[in-house]
PDB file of C-alpha atoms and ligand atoms in Angstrom:
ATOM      1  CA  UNK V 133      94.468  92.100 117.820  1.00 72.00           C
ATOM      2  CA  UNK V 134      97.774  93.776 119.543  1.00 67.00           C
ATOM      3  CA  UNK V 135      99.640  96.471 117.404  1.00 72.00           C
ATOM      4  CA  UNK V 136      99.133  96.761 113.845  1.00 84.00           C
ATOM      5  CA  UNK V 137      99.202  94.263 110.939  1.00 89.00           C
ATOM      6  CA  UNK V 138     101.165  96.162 108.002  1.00 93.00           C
ATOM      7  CA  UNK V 139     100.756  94.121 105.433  1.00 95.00           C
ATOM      8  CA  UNK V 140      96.959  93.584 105.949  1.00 95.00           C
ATOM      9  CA  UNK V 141      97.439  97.495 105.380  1.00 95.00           C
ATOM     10  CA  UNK V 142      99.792  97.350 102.282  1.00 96.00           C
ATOM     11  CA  UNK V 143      97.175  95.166 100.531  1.00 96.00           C
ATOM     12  CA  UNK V 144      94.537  97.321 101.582  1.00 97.00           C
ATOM     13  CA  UNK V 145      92.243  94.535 103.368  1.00 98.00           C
ATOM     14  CA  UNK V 146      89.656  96.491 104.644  1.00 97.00           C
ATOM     15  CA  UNK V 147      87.831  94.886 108.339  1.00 97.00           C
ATOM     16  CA  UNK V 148      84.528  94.442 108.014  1.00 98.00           C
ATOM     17  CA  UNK V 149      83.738  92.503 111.514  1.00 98.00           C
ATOM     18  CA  UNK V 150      86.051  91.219 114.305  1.00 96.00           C
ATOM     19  CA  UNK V 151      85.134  89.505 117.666  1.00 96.00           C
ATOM     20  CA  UNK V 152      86.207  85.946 119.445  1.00 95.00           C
ATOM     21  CA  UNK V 153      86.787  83.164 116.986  1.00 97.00           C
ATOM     22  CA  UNK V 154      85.403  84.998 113.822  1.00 98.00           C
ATOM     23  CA  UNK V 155      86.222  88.171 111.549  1.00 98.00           C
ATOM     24  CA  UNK V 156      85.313  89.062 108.082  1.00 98.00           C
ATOM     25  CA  UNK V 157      87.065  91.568 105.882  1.00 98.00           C
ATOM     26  CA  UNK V 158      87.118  92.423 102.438  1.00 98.00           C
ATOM     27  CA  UNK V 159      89.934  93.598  99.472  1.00 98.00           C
ATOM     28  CA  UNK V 160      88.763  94.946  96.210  1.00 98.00           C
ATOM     29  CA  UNK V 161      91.147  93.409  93.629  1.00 98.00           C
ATOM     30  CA  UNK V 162      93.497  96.286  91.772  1.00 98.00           C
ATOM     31  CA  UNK V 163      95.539  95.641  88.810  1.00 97.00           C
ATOM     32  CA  UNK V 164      99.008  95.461  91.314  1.00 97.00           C
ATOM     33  CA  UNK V 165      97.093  92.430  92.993  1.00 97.00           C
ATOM     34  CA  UNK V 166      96.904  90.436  89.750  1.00 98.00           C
ATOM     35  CA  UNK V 167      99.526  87.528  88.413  1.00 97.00           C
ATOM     36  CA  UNK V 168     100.645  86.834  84.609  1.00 96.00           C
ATOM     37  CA  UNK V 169      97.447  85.816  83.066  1.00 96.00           C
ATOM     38  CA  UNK V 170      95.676  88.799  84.599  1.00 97.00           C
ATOM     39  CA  UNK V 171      94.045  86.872  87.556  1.00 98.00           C
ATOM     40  CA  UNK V 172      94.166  87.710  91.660  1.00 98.00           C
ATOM     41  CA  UNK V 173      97.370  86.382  92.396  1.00 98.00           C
ATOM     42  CA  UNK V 174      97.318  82.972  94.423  1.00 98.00           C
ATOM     43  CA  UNK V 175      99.263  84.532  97.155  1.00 98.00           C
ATOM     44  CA  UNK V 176      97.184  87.579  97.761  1.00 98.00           C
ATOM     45  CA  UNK V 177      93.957  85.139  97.892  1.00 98.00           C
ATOM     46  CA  UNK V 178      95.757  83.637 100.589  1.00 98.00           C
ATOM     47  CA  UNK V 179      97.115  86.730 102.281  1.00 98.00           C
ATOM     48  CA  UNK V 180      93.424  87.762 102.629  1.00 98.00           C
ATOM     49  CA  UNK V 181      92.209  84.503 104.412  1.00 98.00           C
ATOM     50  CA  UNK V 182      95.484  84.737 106.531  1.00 98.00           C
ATOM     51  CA  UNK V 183      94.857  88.159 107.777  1.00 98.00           C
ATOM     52  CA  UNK V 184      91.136  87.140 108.538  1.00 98.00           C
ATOM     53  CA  UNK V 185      92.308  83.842 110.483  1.00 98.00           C
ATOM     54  CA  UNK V 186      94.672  85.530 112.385  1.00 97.00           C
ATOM     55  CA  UNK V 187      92.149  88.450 113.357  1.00 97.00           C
ATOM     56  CA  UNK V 188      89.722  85.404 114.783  1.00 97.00           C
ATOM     57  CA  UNK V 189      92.506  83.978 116.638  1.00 97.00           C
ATOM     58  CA  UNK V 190      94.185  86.973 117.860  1.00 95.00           C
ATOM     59  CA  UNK V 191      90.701  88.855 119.141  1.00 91.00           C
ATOM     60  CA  UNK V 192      91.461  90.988 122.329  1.00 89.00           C
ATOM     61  CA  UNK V 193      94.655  90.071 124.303  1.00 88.00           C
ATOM     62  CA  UNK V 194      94.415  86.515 122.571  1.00 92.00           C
ATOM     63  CA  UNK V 195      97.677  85.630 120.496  1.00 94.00           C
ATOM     64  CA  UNK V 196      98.148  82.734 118.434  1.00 96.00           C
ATOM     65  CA  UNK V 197     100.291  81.966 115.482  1.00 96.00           C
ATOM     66  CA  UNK V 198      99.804  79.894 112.609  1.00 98.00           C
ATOM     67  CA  UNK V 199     101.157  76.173 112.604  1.00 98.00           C
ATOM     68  CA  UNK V 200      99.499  74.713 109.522  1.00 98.00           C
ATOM     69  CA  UNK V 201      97.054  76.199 106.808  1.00 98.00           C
ATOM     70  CA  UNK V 202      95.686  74.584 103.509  1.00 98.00           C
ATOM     71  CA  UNK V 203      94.158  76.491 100.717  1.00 98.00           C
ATOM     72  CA  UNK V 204      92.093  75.637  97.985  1.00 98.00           C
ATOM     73  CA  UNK V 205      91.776  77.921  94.881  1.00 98.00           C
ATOM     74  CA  UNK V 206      88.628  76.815  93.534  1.00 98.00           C
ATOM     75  CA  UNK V 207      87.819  79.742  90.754  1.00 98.00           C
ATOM     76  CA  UNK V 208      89.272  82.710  89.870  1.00 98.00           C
ATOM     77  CA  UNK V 209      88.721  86.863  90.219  1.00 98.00           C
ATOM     78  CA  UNK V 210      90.429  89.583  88.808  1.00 98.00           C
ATOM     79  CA  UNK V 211      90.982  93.235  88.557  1.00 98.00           C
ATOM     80  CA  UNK V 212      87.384  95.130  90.065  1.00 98.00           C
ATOM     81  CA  UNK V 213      86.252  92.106  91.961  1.00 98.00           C
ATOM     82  CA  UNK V 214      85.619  92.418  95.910  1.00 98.00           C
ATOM     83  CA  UNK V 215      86.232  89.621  97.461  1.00 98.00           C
ATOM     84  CA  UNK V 216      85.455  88.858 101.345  1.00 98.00           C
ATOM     85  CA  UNK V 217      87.315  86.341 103.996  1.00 98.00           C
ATOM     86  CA  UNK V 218      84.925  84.815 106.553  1.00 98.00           C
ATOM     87  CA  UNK V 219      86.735  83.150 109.208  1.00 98.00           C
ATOM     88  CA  UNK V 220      84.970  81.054 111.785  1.00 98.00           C
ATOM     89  CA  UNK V 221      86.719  79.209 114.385  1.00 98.00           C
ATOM     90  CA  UNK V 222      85.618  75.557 114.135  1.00 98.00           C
ATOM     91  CA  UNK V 223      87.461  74.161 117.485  1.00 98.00           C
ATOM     92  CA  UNK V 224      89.667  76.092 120.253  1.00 97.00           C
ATOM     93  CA  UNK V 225      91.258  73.766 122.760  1.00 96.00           C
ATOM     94  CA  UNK V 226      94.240  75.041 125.111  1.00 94.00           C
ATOM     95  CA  UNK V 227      96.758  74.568 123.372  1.00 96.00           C
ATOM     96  CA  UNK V 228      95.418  74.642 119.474  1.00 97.00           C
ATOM     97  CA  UNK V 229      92.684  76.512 117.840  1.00 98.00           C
ATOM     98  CA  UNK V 230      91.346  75.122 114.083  1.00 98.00           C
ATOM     99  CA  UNK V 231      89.400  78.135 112.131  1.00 98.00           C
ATOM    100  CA  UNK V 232      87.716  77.782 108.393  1.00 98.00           C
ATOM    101  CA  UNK V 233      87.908  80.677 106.290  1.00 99.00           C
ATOM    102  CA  UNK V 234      85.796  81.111 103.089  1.00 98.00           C
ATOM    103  CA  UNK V 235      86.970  83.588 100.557  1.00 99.00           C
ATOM    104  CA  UNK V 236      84.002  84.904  98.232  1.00 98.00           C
ATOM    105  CA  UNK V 237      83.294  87.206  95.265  1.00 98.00           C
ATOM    106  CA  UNK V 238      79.686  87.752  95.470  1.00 96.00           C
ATOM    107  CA  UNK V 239      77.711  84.552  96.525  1.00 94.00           C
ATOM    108  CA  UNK V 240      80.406  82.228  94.951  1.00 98.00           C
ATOM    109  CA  UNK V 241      83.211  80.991  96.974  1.00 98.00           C
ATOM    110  CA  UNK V 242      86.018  81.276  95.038  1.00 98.00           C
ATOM    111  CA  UNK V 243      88.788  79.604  97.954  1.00 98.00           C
ATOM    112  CA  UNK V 244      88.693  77.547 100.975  1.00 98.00           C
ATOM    113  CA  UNK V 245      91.323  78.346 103.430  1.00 98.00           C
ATOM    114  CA  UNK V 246      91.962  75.773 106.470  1.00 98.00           C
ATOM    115  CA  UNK V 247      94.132  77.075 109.659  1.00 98.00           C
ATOM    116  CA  UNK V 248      95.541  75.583 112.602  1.00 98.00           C
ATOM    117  CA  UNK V 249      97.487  77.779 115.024  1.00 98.00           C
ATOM    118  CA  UNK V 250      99.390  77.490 118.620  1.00 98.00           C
ATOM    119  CA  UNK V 251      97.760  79.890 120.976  1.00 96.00           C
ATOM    120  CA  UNK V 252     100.862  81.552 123.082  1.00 91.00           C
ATOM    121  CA  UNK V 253     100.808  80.665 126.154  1.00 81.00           C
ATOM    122  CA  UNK V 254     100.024  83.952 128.583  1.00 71.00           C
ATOM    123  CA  UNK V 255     103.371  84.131 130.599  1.00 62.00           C
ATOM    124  CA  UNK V 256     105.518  84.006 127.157  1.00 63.00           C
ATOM    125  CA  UNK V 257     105.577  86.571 124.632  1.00 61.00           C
ATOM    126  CA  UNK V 258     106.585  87.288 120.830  1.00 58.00           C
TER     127      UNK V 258
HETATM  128  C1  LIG C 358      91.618  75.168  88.343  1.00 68.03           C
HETATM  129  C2  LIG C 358      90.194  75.364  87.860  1.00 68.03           C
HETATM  130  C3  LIG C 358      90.181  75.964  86.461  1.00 68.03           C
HETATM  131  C4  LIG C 358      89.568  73.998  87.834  1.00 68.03           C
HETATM  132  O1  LIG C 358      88.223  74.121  87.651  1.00 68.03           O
HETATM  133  P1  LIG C 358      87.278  72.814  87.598  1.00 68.03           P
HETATM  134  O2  LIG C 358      87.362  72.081  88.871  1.00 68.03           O
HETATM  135  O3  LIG C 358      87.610  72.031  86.376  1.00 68.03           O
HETATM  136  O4  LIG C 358      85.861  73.445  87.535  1.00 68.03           O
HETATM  137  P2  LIG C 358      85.195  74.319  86.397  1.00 68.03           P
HETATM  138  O5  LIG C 358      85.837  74.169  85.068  1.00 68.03           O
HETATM  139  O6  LIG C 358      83.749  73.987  86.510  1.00 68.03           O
HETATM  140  O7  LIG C 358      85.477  75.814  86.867  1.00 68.03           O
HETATM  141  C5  LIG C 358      85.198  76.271  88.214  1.00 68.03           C
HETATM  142  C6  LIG C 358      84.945  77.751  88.136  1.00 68.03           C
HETATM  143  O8  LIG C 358      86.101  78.436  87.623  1.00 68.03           O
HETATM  144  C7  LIG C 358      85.741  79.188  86.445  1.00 68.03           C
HETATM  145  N1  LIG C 358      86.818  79.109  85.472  1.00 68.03           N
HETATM  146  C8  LIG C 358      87.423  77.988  85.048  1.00 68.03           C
HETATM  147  N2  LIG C 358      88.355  78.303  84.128  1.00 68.03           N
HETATM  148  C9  LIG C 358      88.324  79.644  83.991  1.00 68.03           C
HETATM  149  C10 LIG C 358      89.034  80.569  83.167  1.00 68.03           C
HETATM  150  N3  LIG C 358      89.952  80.179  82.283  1.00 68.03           N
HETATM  151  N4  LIG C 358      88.732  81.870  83.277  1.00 68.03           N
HETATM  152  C11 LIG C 358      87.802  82.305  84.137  1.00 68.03           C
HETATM  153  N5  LIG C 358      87.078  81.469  84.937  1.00 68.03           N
HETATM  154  C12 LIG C 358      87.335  80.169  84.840  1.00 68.03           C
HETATM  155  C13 LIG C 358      84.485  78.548  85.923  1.00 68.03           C
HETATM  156  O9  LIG C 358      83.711  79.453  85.200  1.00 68.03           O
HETATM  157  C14 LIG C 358      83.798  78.080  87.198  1.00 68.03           C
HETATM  158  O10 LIG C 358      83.095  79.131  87.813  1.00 68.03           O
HETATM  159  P3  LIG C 358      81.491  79.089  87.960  1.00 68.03           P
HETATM  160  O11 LIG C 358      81.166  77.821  88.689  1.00 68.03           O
HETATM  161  O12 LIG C 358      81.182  80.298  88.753  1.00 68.03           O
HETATM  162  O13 LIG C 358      80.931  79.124  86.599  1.00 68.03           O
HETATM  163  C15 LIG C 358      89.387  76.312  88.853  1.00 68.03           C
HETATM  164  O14 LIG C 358      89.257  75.641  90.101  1.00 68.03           O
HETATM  165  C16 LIG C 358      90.049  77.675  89.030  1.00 68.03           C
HETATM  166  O15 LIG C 358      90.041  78.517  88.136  1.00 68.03           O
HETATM  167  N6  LIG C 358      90.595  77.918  90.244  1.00 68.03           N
HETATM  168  C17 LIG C 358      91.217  79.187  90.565  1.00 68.03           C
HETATM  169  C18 LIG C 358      92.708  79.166  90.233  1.00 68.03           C
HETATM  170  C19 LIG C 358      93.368  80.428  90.710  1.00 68.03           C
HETATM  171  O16 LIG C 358      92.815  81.522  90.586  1.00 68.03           O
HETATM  172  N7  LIG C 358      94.581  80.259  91.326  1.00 68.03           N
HETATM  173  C20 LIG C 358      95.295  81.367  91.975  1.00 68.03           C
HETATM  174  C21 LIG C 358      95.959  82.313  90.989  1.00 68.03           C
HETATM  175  S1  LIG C 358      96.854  81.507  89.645  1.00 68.03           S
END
């Protein structure tokens, strides 16, 4: 990926892999990450899927922004829990590339993230 992502490194998402069409990084849960009935907050579930599907999509001098994502919560974590993003691109065409993320704690997948996003084309920039 080009330049830095700043709010991967606000939240403190940690990379654990990168390469073409797949990354997998990881965020141990703190108490500033949880909502009002003390679990991870929806949004920071999501911002760690996001920052994994964009690092899949944006590998080397690839760029590609988000179109349309869909997330799942499907149990929750909470303060001490490490959870991981697994993204794996599913289908890269010219124009659009689909990528699955799984977010885990443990062996239990606590998320499913779906992403679609436009790869830029090479003569235009952003
Ligand atoms: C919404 C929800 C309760 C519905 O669950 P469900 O489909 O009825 O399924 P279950 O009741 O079998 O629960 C699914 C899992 O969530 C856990 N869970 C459900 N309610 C829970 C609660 N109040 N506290 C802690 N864990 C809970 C269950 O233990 C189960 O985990 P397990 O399979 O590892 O034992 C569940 O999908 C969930 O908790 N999702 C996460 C919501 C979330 O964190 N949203 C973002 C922040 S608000």
């Amino acid at each position: 990926m080009r330049g830095n992502d700043y709010f991967r490194e606000l939240l403190g998402i940690k990379v654990l892999d990168a390469k073409d069409g797949y990354s997998k990084m990881s965020l141990k849960i703190s108490k500033e990450h949880t909502n009002f009935v003390g679990f991870t907050h929806g949004g920071v579930v999501f911002a760690l899927a996001d920052c994994a599907f964009a690092e899949a999509v944006n590998f080397g001098d690839k760029q590609a922004v988000a179109v349309q994502v869909n997330i799942n919560f499907l149990r929750p974590s909470s303060e001490g829990d490490v959870l991981t993003a697994e993204a794996i691109t599913i289908s890269e065409g010219k124009t659009f590339v689909l990528c699955s993320i799984t977010v885990r704690k443990k062996n239990k997948t606590i998320a499913l993230f779906s992403g679609l996003a436009y790869k830029m084309q090479s003569d235009k920039t952003f």
